[in-house]
Short mmCIF file of C-alpha atoms and ligand atoms in Angstrom, two decimals:
data_model
loop_
_atom_site.label_atom_id
_atom_site.label_comp_id
_atom_site.label_asym_id
_atom_site.label_seq_id
_atom_site.Cartn_x
_atom_site.Cartn_y
_atom_site.Cartn_z
CA UNK J 9 0.00 0.00 0.00
CA UNK J 10 2.59 2.51 1.13
CA UNK J 11 4.65 1.86 -1.97
CA UNK J 12 1.76 2.79 -4.22
CA UNK J 13 1.25 6.13 -2.55
CA UNK J 14 4.90 7.15 -2.56
CA UNK J 15 5.71 8.26 -6.04
CA UNK J 16 9.50 8.32 -5.97
CA UNK J 17 11.60 7.96 -9.05
CA UNK J 18 12.02 4.53 -10.63
CA UNK J 19 14.75 3.22 -12.88
CA UNK J 20 13.06 3.96 -16.18
CA UNK J 21 12.37 7.55 -15.09
CA UNK J 22 15.94 7.86 -13.88
CA UNK J 23 17.17 6.80 -17.30
CA UNK J 24 14.94 9.32 -19.05
CA UNK J 25 15.86 12.25 -16.78
CA UNK J 26 19.53 11.40 -16.75
CA UNK J 27 19.59 11.69 -20.55
CA UNK J 28 17.79 15.01 -20.31
CA UNK J 29 20.25 16.28 -17.73
CA UNK J 30 23.23 15.31 -19.84
CA UNK J 31 21.75 17.41 -22.63
CA UNK J 32 21.30 20.27 -20.18
CA UNK J 33 24.91 19.88 -19.02
CA UNK J 34 26.30 19.94 -22.55
CA UNK J 35 24.18 23.02 -23.35
CA UNK J 36 25.43 24.70 -20.18
CA UNK J 37 29.06 24.15 -21.10
CA UNK J 38 28.33 25.54 -24.56
CA UNK J 39 26.32 28.54 -23.42
CA UNK J 40 27.86 29.47 -20.08
CA UNK J 41 29.38 32.66 -21.47
CA UNK J 42 25.91 34.00 -22.20
CA UNK J 43 24.98 34.08 -18.51
CA UNK J 44 26.00 37.10 -16.41
CA UNK J 45 29.13 35.82 -14.61
CA UNK J 46 27.81 37.22 -11.34
CA UNK J 47 24.03 37.21 -10.86
CA UNK J 48 22.10 40.42 -10.30
CA UNK J 49 20.57 39.45 -6.95
CA UNK J 50 20.32 40.91 -3.46
CA UNK J 51 20.81 38.97 -0.21
CA UNK J 52 17.61 37.04 0.54
CA UNK J 53 16.30 37.08 -3.06
CA UNK J 54 16.65 33.31 -3.45
CA UNK J 55 15.73 32.45 0.13
CA UNK J 56 12.34 34.14 -0.15
CA UNK J 57 11.46 31.97 -3.14
CA UNK J 58 12.05 28.76 -1.17
CA UNK J 59 9.25 27.11 0.88
CA UNK J 60 9.69 27.04 4.65
CA UNK J 61 9.51 23.26 4.91
CA UNK J 62 10.15 20.21 2.77
CA UNK J 63 7.06 19.05 0.84
CA UNK J 64 4.81 16.43 2.48
CA UNK J 65 4.13 14.67 -0.82
CA UNK J 66 6.51 13.57 -3.50
CA UNK J 67 7.00 16.15 -6.24
CA UNK J 68 7.65 15.32 -9.86
CA UNK J 69 11.14 15.62 -11.25
CA UNK J 70 9.81 18.01 -13.90
CA UNK J 71 8.69 20.48 -11.28
CA UNK J 72 11.92 20.18 -9.29
CA UNK J 73 13.96 20.75 -12.41
CA UNK J 74 11.80 23.67 -13.45
CA UNK J 75 12.56 25.36 -10.12
CA UNK J 76 16.24 24.61 -10.58
CA UNK J 77 16.11 26.54 -13.84
CA UNK J 78 13.88 29.36 -12.60
CA UNK J 79 15.12 29.90 -9.05
CA UNK J 80 18.59 28.47 -8.66
CA UNK J 81 20.34 29.17 -11.96
CA UNK J 82 19.50 32.92 -11.93
CA UNK J 83 21.20 33.10 -8.52
CA UNK J 84 24.42 31.32 -9.47
CA UNK J 85 27.88 32.80 -10.01
CA UNK J 86 29.25 31.00 -13.05
CA UNK J 87 32.69 29.70 -12.13
CA UNK J 88 32.69 27.71 -15.34
CA UNK J 89 32.56 30.88 -17.47
CA UNK J 90 35.87 31.86 -19.10
CA UNK J 91 34.96 35.42 -18.05
CA UNK J 92 35.34 34.31 -14.43
CA UNK J 93 38.81 35.60 -13.54
CA UNK J 94 38.39 36.14 -9.81
CA UNK J 95 39.89 34.38 -6.75
CA UNK J 96 41.57 31.26 -8.11
CA UNK J 97 39.64 29.12 -10.59
CA UNK J 98 37.76 26.00 -9.46
CA UNK J 99 38.20 24.28 -12.78
CA UNK J 100 36.46 21.28 -14.19
CA UNK J 101 36.57 19.50 -17.52
CA UNK J 102 34.46 16.98 -19.42
CA UNK J 103 36.32 13.88 -18.21
CA UNK J 104 36.20 15.10 -14.63
CA UNK J 105 32.44 15.70 -14.69
CA UNK J 106 31.84 12.31 -16.31
CA UNK J 107 33.86 10.61 -13.58
CA UNK J 108 31.87 12.44 -10.89
CA UNK J 109 28.69 10.99 -12.34
CA UNK J 110 30.14 7.53 -11.92
CA UNK J 111 31.44 8.28 -8.42
CA UNK J 112 27.98 9.42 -7.35
CA UNK J 113 26.40 6.37 -8.94
CA UNK J 114 28.77 3.90 -7.27
CA UNK J 115 28.36 5.79 -4.00
CA UNK J 116 31.23 3.85 -2.47
CA UNK J 117 32.80 4.79 0.85
CA UNK J 118 36.55 4.60 0.44
CA UNK J 119 37.66 4.42 4.06
CA UNK J 120 39.43 1.07 4.03
CA UNK J 121 40.88 -1.14 1.37
CA UNK J 122 38.08 -3.66 1.90
CA UNK J 123 35.30 -1.09 1.47
CA UNK J 124 36.49 -0.57 -2.12
CA UNK J 125 39.77 -2.22 -3.08
CA UNK J 126 39.88 -0.63 -6.54
CA UNK J 127 39.30 2.85 -5.13
CA UNK J 128 42.19 2.45 -2.69
CA UNK J 129 44.59 1.03 -5.22
CA UNK J 130 43.65 3.56 -7.89
CA UNK J 131 44.21 6.37 -5.39
CA UNK J 132 47.63 4.95 -4.53
CA UNK J 133 48.60 4.80 -8.20
CA UNK J 134 47.24 8.18 -9.38
CA UNK J 135 49.07 9.82 -6.49
CA UNK J 136 52.27 8.27 -7.85
CA UNK J 137 51.41 9.54 -11.35
CA UNK J 138 50.75 13.00 -9.96
CA UNK J 139 53.99 13.02 -7.96
CA UNK J 140 55.96 12.24 -11.10
CA UNK J 141 53.93 14.76 -13.10
CA UNK J 142 55.02 17.65 -10.85
CA UNK J 143 58.57 16.40 -10.34
CA UNK J 144 58.35 15.65 -6.61
CA UNK J 145 61.04 13.42 -5.07
CA UNK J 146 60.20 9.70 -4.85
CA UNK J 147 60.37 9.83 -1.05
CA UNK J 148 56.93 11.48 -0.92
CA UNK J 149 53.74 9.42 -0.61
CA UNK J 150 50.38 10.93 -1.48
CA UNK J 151 46.77 10.77 -0.37
CA UNK J 152 43.71 12.69 -1.54
CA UNK J 153 42.13 15.07 0.96
CA UNK J 154 39.11 17.30 0.52
CA UNK J 155 40.78 20.69 0.66
CA UNK J 156 44.14 22.38 1.19
CA UNK J 157 42.80 23.68 4.51
CA UNK J 158 42.33 20.09 5.67
CA UNK J 159 45.69 18.95 4.25
CA UNK J 160 47.50 21.72 6.10
CA UNK J 161 45.64 20.82 9.29
CA UNK J 162 46.87 17.23 8.87
CA UNK J 163 50.42 18.56 8.47
CA UNK J 164 50.18 20.67 11.63
CA UNK J 165 48.78 17.73 13.58
CA UNK J 166 51.68 15.57 12.36
CA UNK J 167 54.12 18.27 13.49
CA UNK J 168 52.37 18.47 16.85
CA UNK J 169 52.58 14.74 17.44
CA UNK J 170 56.16 14.55 16.22
CA UNK J 171 57.47 17.21 18.58
CA UNK J 172 55.57 15.80 21.59
CA UNK J 173 56.28 12.16 20.75
CA UNK J 174 52.50 11.56 20.40
CA UNK J 175 51.79 12.92 23.84
CA UNK J 176 49.10 15.41 22.76
CA UNK J 177 47.18 12.53 21.19
CA UNK J 178 47.36 10.69 24.51
CA UNK J 179 47.04 13.27 27.25
CA UNK J 180 46.46 16.65 25.61
CA UNK J 181 48.85 19.61 25.52
CA UNK J 182 51.51 19.65 28.25
CA UNK J 183 51.03 22.58 30.62
CA UNK J 184 54.69 23.56 30.73
CA UNK J 185 55.44 23.88 27.02
CA UNK J 186 54.30 26.31 24.31
CA UNK J 187 54.61 25.51 20.64
CA UNK J 188 55.09 28.06 17.86
CA UNK J 189 54.25 27.95 14.15
CA UNK J 190 55.64 30.21 11.41
CA UNK J 191 54.30 31.42 8.10
CA UNK J 192 54.63 34.59 6.03
CA UNK J 193 52.50 37.69 6.29
CA UNK J 194 51.03 36.74 2.89
CA UNK J 195 50.01 33.21 3.91
CA UNK J 196 46.48 31.96 3.21
CA UNK J 197 43.94 32.46 6.00
CA UNK J 198 43.50 28.69 6.34
CA UNK J 199 46.86 28.47 8.14
CA UNK J 200 45.63 30.63 10.98
CA UNK J 201 42.37 28.67 11.12
CA UNK J 202 44.32 25.39 11.23
CA UNK J 203 46.62 26.71 13.96
CA UNK J 204 43.52 27.48 16.04
CA UNK J 205 41.93 24.08 15.38
CA UNK J 206 45.15 22.15 16.09
CA UNK J 207 45.28 23.77 19.52
CA UNK J 208 48.47 25.81 19.11
CA UNK J 209 46.61 29.06 19.63
CA UNK J 210 46.58 31.93 17.19
CA UNK J 211 48.98 33.93 19.35
CA UNK J 212 51.62 31.30 18.73
CA UNK J 213 51.51 31.85 14.99
CA UNK J 214 54.37 34.07 13.85
CA UNK J 215 53.79 35.94 10.60
CA UNK J 216 57.20 36.53 9.09
CA UNK J 217 57.66 39.74 7.04
CA UNK J 218 57.88 39.47 3.25
CA UNK J 219 60.29 41.06 0.78
CA UNK J 220 59.32 43.42 -2.05
CA UNK J 221 58.09 40.44 -4.08
CA UNK J 222 55.81 39.35 -1.20
CA UNK J 223 57.88 36.24 -0.44
CA UNK J 224 58.95 35.20 3.08
CA UNK J 225 62.32 36.57 4.24
CA UNK J 226 64.30 33.55 5.48
CA UNK J 227 66.56 35.73 7.64
CA UNK J 228 63.54 37.06 9.48
CA UNK J 229 62.29 33.49 9.90
CA UNK J 230 65.55 32.42 11.51
CA UNK J 231 65.50 35.47 13.79
CA UNK J 232 61.96 34.64 14.92
CA UNK J 233 62.86 31.00 15.63
CA UNK J 234 65.94 32.02 17.63
CA UNK J 235 64.10 34.60 19.63
CA UNK J 236 61.34 32.10 20.44
CA UNK J 237 63.94 29.55 21.54
CA UNK J 238 65.52 32.14 23.80
CA UNK J 239 62.11 32.88 25.29
CA UNK J 240 61.48 29.21 26.02
CA UNK J 241 59.03 28.38 23.22
CA UNK J 242 59.25 25.20 21.15
CA UNK J 243 59.31 26.05 17.42
CA UNK J 244 57.20 23.30 15.85
CA UNK J 245 56.31 23.96 12.23
CA UNK J 246 56.89 26.32 9.33
CA UNK J 247 54.34 26.69 6.54
CA UNK J 248 55.97 27.98 3.34
CA UNK J 249 53.80 29.01 0.40
CA UNK J 250 54.53 28.30 -3.23
CA UNK J 251 52.15 30.73 -4.90
CA UNK J 252 50.48 32.95 -2.30
CA UNK J 253 46.80 33.66 -2.72
CA UNK J 254 47.33 37.42 -2.98
CA UNK J 255 49.90 37.52 -5.75
CA UNK J 256 51.32 33.96 -6.26
CA UNK J 257 54.57 34.94 -4.52
CA UNK J 258 57.00 32.05 -4.12
CA UNK J 259 58.62 31.60 -0.70
CA UNK J 260 62.29 30.52 -1.09
CA UNK J 261 62.07 26.84 -0.13
CA UNK J 262 65.78 26.10 -0.23
CA UNK J 263 66.69 28.72 2.37
CA UNK J 264 63.60 28.03 4.47
CA UNK J 265 64.24 24.29 4.27
CA UNK J 266 67.81 24.67 5.49
CA UNK J 267 66.60 26.67 8.49
CA UNK J 268 63.98 24.02 9.29
CA UNK J 269 66.62 21.29 9.10
CA UNK J 270 69.00 23.29 11.29
CA UNK J 271 66.42 23.87 14.04
CA UNK J 272 64.63 20.56 13.52
CA UNK J 273 61.29 22.17 12.67
CA UNK J 274 58.59 20.46 10.59
CA UNK J 275 58.21 22.07 7.13
CA UNK J 276 54.88 22.06 5.30
CA UNK J 277 54.63 23.53 1.80
CA UNK J 278 51.32 25.05 0.70
CA UNK J 279 51.23 25.05 -3.11
CA UNK J 280 47.43 24.86 -3.22
CA UNK J 281 47.11 26.83 -6.42
CA UNK J 282 50.59 27.00 -7.97
CA UNK J 283 51.32 23.28 -7.62
CA UNK J 284 49.69 22.76 -10.99
CA UNK J 285 52.34 24.97 -12.63
CA UNK J 286 54.97 22.39 -11.58
CA UNK J 287 53.67 20.23 -14.44
CA UNK J 288 55.89 22.46 -16.59
CA UNK J 289 59.61 21.72 -16.21
CA UNK J 290 60.38 25.43 -16.68
CA UNK J 291 58.55 26.13 -13.40
CA UNK J 292 60.29 23.51 -11.24
CA UNK J 293 62.60 26.21 -9.79
CA UNK J 294 59.65 27.11 -7.56
CA UNK J 295 60.02 23.79 -5.76
CA UNK J 296 63.81 23.82 -5.35
CA UNK J 297 64.53 22.68 -1.81
CA UNK J 298 61.37 20.56 -1.60
CA UNK J 299 63.45 17.63 -0.30
CA UNK J 300 63.66 19.53 3.02
CA UNK J 301 59.87 19.53 3.33
CA UNK J 302 57.96 17.06 5.48
CA UNK J 303 54.69 17.61 3.63
CA UNK J 304 53.31 19.33 0.56
CA UNK J 305 49.81 20.12 -0.69
CA UNK J 306 48.39 21.16 -4.02
CA UNK J 307 44.82 21.28 -5.29
CA UNK J 308 44.01 19.68 -8.63
CA UNK J 309 40.56 21.18 -7.89
CA UNK J 310 41.85 24.65 -8.58
CA UNK J 311 43.80 24.87 -11.80
CA UNK J 312 44.09 21.23 -12.91
CA UNK J 313 40.65 20.68 -14.48
CA UNK J 314 39.45 18.32 -11.73
CA UNK J 315 36.28 19.53 -10.12
CA UNK J 316 36.05 20.25 -6.40
CA UNK J 317 36.98 18.52 -4.15
CA UNK J 318 40.41 17.05 -4.77
CA UNK J 319 43.47 18.08 -2.78
CA UNK J 320 46.72 16.15 -3.20
CA UNK J 321 48.58 15.81 0.11
CA UNK J 322 52.14 14.41 0.12
CA UNK J 323 54.21 13.39 3.12
CA UNK J 324 57.75 12.09 3.59
CA UNK J 325 56.96 10.05 6.68
CA UNK J 326 53.94 7.86 6.02
CA UNK J 327 54.26 6.20 9.44
CA UNK J 328 54.08 9.56 11.23
CA UNK J 329 50.93 10.47 9.29
CA UNK J 330 49.21 7.17 10.02
CA UNK J 331 50.22 7.16 13.68
CA UNK J 332 48.81 10.66 14.08
CA UNK J 333 45.35 9.62 12.85
CA UNK J 334 45.10 5.86 13.37
CA UNK J 335 42.09 4.40 15.14
CA UNK J 336 41.11 0.76 15.25
CA UNK J 337 37.64 0.07 16.64
CA UNK J 338 36.56 -3.53 16.42
CA UNK J 339 33.93 -2.88 13.74
CA UNK J 340 36.54 -1.48 11.35
CA UNK J 341 39.06 -4.33 11.63
CA UNK J 342 39.62 -6.30 8.44
CA UNK J 343 41.78 -9.37 7.70
CA UNK J 344 43.96 -7.39 5.26
CA UNK J 345 44.86 -4.53 7.62
CA UNK J 346 48.54 -5.40 7.75
CA UNK J 347 48.94 -5.60 3.99
CA UNK J 348 46.96 -2.67 2.60
CA UNK J 349 46.46 1.07 2.87
CA UNK J 350 43.40 2.08 4.91
CA UNK J 351 43.03 5.71 3.94
CA UNK J 352 40.74 6.48 6.89
CA UNK J 353 43.99 6.61 8.90
CA UNK J 354 45.56 9.13 6.52
CA UNK J 355 43.39 12.08 7.47
CA UNK J 356 40.47 13.45 9.46
CA UNK J 357 37.16 12.01 8.17
CA UNK J 358 36.28 8.35 8.28
CA UNK J 359 34.06 8.35 5.19
CA UNK J 360 35.76 9.24 1.92
CA UNK J 361 34.43 9.78 -1.58
CA UNK J 362 35.98 7.98 -4.54
CA UNK J 363 37.89 11.04 -5.74
CA UNK J 364 40.75 9.22 -7.44
CA UNK J 365 38.43 8.31 -10.30
CA UNK J 366 38.07 11.84 -11.65
CA UNK J 367 41.80 12.41 -11.35
CA UNK J 368 42.42 9.24 -13.33
CA UNK J 369 39.94 10.33 -16.01
CA UNK J 370 41.55 13.78 -16.24
CA UNK J 371 45.15 12.54 -16.34
CA UNK J 372 44.36 9.99 -19.02
CA UNK J 373 42.09 12.18 -21.04
CA UNK J 374 44.45 15.19 -21.21
CA UNK J 375 47.71 13.27 -21.07
CA UNK J 376 50.80 15.02 -19.71
CA UNK J 377 51.23 16.97 -22.95
CA UNK J 378 47.62 18.14 -22.97
CA UNK J 379 47.92 19.43 -19.41
CA UNK J 380 51.22 21.14 -20.17
CA UNK J 381 49.80 22.82 -23.25
CA UNK J 382 46.81 24.27 -21.34
CA UNK J 383 48.87 25.51 -18.40
CA UNK J 384 51.48 27.05 -20.69
CA UNK J 385 48.74 28.77 -22.64
CA UNK J 386 47.24 30.28 -19.47
CA UNK J 387 50.61 31.56 -18.33
CA UNK J 388 51.37 33.09 -21.71
CA UNK J 389 47.98 34.86 -21.79
CA UNK J 390 48.78 36.44 -18.43
CA UNK J 391 52.29 37.43 -19.49
CA UNK J 392 50.82 39.08 -22.60
CA UNK J 393 48.34 41.05 -20.60
CA UNK J 394 51.03 42.04 -18.11
CA UNK J 395 52.90 43.73 -20.98
CA UNK J 396 49.76 45.61 -22.02
CA UNK J 397 49.16 46.79 -18.46
CA UNK J 398 52.74 47.94 -18.06
CA UNK J 399 52.57 49.86 -21.34
CA UNK J 400 49.37 51.65 -20.35
CA UNK J 401 49.89 55.17 -18.96
CA UNK J 402 47.12 54.91 -16.41
CA UNK J 403 47.64 51.40 -15.08
CA UNK J 404 50.41 49.85 -13.02
CA UNK J 405 51.40 46.37 -11.89
CA UNK J 406 51.67 45.94 -8.10
CA UNK J 407 53.40 42.53 -7.96
CA UNK J 408 55.58 40.30 -10.14
CA UNK J 409 53.70 37.79 -12.32
CA UNK J 410 55.53 34.44 -12.01
CA UNK J 411 52.45 32.57 -13.28
CA UNK J 412 49.03 33.68 -14.46
CA UNK J 413 47.75 35.95 -11.66
CA UNK J 414 47.88 39.67 -12.36
CA UNK J 415 47.85 42.21 -9.53
CA UNK J 416 47.39 45.74 -10.81
CA UNK J 417 45.59 49.01 -10.28
CA UNK J 418 44.24 51.97 -12.17
CA UNK J 419 46.59 54.87 -11.52
CA UNK J 420 46.01 58.01 -13.59
CA UNK J 421 49.32 59.89 -13.47
CA UNK J 422 47.78 63.04 -11.97
CA UNK J 423 46.45 61.25 -8.88
CA UNK J 424 48.97 60.65 -6.09
CA UNK J 425 46.77 60.33 -3.05
CA UNK J 426 46.80 56.67 -1.91
CA UNK J 427 43.37 56.90 -0.34
CA UNK J 428 41.88 58.28 -3.56
CA UNK J 429 43.53 55.50 -5.54
CA UNK J 430 42.05 52.87 -3.22
CA UNK J 431 38.60 54.40 -3.66
CA UNK J 432 38.96 54.67 -7.40
CA UNK J 433 40.00 51.03 -7.77
CA UNK J 434 37.27 49.79 -5.50
CA UNK J 435 34.78 51.70 -7.62
CA UNK J 436 36.30 50.28 -10.78
CA UNK J 437 36.00 46.72 -9.49
CA UNK J 438 32.37 47.29 -8.47
CA UNK J 439 31.43 48.62 -11.91
CA UNK J 440 33.13 45.64 -13.55
CA UNK J 441 31.24 43.18 -11.31
CA UNK J 442 27.95 44.92 -12.01
CA UNK J 443 28.41 44.59 -15.75
CA UNK J 444 28.04 40.81 -15.44
CA UNK J 445 30.53 40.54 -18.31
CA UNK J 446 33.62 39.89 -16.24
CA UNK J 447 34.35 38.70 -12.71
CA UNK J 448 37.50 39.91 -10.94
CA UNK J 449 38.36 40.12 -7.23
CA UNK J 450 40.71 42.21 -5.13
CA UNK J 451 43.30 42.01 -2.38
CA UNK J 452 45.57 44.41 -0.54
CA UNK J 453 49.28 44.42 -1.28
CA UNK J 454 51.58 46.61 0.76
CA UNK J 455 48.44 48.35 2.02
CA UNK J 456 47.14 49.26 -1.47
CA UNK J 457 43.81 48.16 -2.90
CA UNK J 458 44.80 45.76 -5.68
CA UNK J 459 42.71 44.32 -8.49
CA UNK J 460 43.42 40.62 -9.04
CA UNK J 461 42.87 38.84 -12.32
CA UNK J 462 43.59 35.17 -12.96
CA UNK J 463 43.80 33.75 -16.49
CA UNK J 464 43.37 30.12 -15.57
CA UNK J 465 39.83 29.06 -16.40
CA UNK J 466 39.70 25.77 -18.33
CA UNK J 467 38.45 27.42 -21.52
CA UNK J 468 39.89 30.92 -21.35
CA UNK J 469 41.38 32.16 -24.64
CA UNK J 470 43.12 35.21 -26.02
CA UNK J 471 39.72 36.57 -27.09
CA UNK J 472 38.46 36.51 -23.48
CA UNK J 473 41.66 38.13 -22.26
CA UNK J 474 41.42 40.95 -24.84
CA UNK J 475 37.72 41.48 -24.22
CA UNK J 476 38.38 41.67 -20.47
CA UNK J 477 41.15 44.23 -20.87
CA UNK J 478 39.00 46.33 -23.17
CA UNK J 479 36.20 46.32 -20.59
CA UNK J 480 38.58 47.25 -17.75
CA UNK J 481 40.04 50.20 -19.63
CA UNK J 482 36.62 51.40 -20.81
CA UNK J 483 35.13 51.26 -17.31
CA UNK J 484 38.21 53.00 -15.92
CA UNK J 485 37.89 55.85 -18.45
CA UNK J 486 34.24 56.30 -17.57
CA UNK J 487 35.19 56.89 -13.94
CA UNK J 488 37.22 59.99 -14.75
C1 PLP F 12 43.02 28.30 -2.13
C2 PLP F 12 44.15 28.22 -1.18
C3 PLP F 12 44.03 27.52 0.02
C4 PLP F 12 42.73 26.92 0.48
O1 PLP F 12 42.30 25.91 -0.35
P1 PLP F 12 41.03 25.00 0.05
O2 PLP F 12 41.24 23.76 -0.75
O3 PLP F 12 39.82 25.78 -0.37
O4 PLP F 12 41.07 24.78 1.50
C5 PLP F 12 45.15 27.40 0.81
N1 PLP F 12 46.32 27.94 0.46
C6 PLP F 12 46.48 28.64 -0.68
C7 PLP F 12 47.82 29.20 -1.03
C8 PLP F 12 45.40 28.79 -1.54
O5 PLP F 12 45.56 29.48 -2.68
#
């Protein structure tokens, strides 16, 4: 009886709607540029269109999908659009989306080898492929985490357990010892969040000053470590950034690594965005000194065409990682435990999605050469635009451009007042956002309001770059 009343979807309907959705998806990829990149909505506009409670009776897929088109899509920011040049990209690609469909369909939990042997072994192998792809030393072993924030938290927890010989795991923080962590003033906000979560305390995070290129000054790092030692602190971990979020500055790993070795401090490298650039041999200088690092993270879910979430976390000491996280309740014991990798012990969550599949699809579908070609193209687009900006009388670059992130501002030569320039550039960014034709974001560098533009979307071309620059200069002229 109950079954007859409940009108949920059946397999033949699923088949029909799935085909329709695939058509919608292909249309979306084709037409995404026609949507405003940022929707014209006010806070609450979407919320007020949504009922207060879930429906009592089953609703038809047609009506759900109609609301998706009428209510949700008009309120979306289109990260897939090649006119999206803000933050860092969250790229996807056809093979990646196809793999996600399979992952959702299999719905496997990949917490132990037994819960999905192929998922575990594929993850192990694609992490080897990826390590080779970016030229990391063989001594690193990889695991997929959800985000760089989580990967860095894992690194800090490893550092914590290493310095206390696993005492914090057992009895909590000792009352007579205080641990310090170091990063640069340009480090991503997730480091501070992770330092709080890991129990070090935000006040024990030292933000080391940067040089004129916004990279960490190793001398200042060593001074900070020494002064903490003199004051009785225990320096525990350094987080170096390869490609800061503000301007993709590259912290000097070699010098930082030598300091970490000298003072026996754990070194974690955050290459969340720029790690993808290591696919190109000409960019490997960024990772010189990586052999000193204890761990390294980069996000294929940013620039490497693999949709969110997929963060590649590499460690030198697999045993330290596993011992930091290992748990063994009776209900999770399996006969193979001694012979296999159980990835639940390689990070924070127990349940894990089958994320290796999309990475495998992407790596095979693009091939190394295909990935290199795309990344090189993005970098050359940015270098081209950098030249145009430098040649323009009323614009100036505010940071070097090692990769494909441009930090610049509008600076008419008769305006000197820094406050006015900040206002002018904020206004310029707002008018650009409002146009719906281009999406950029901002940061502050050396105290100045800075417009940030990233040429890294999967399908961005020279035409998009030129159109964007034309729009920026036109909007800037209109402000005068
Ligand atoms: C984006 C970014 C992060 C955070 O990445 P999530 O995967 O969103 O946590 C951390 N560090 C740097 C340098 C980043 O650019």
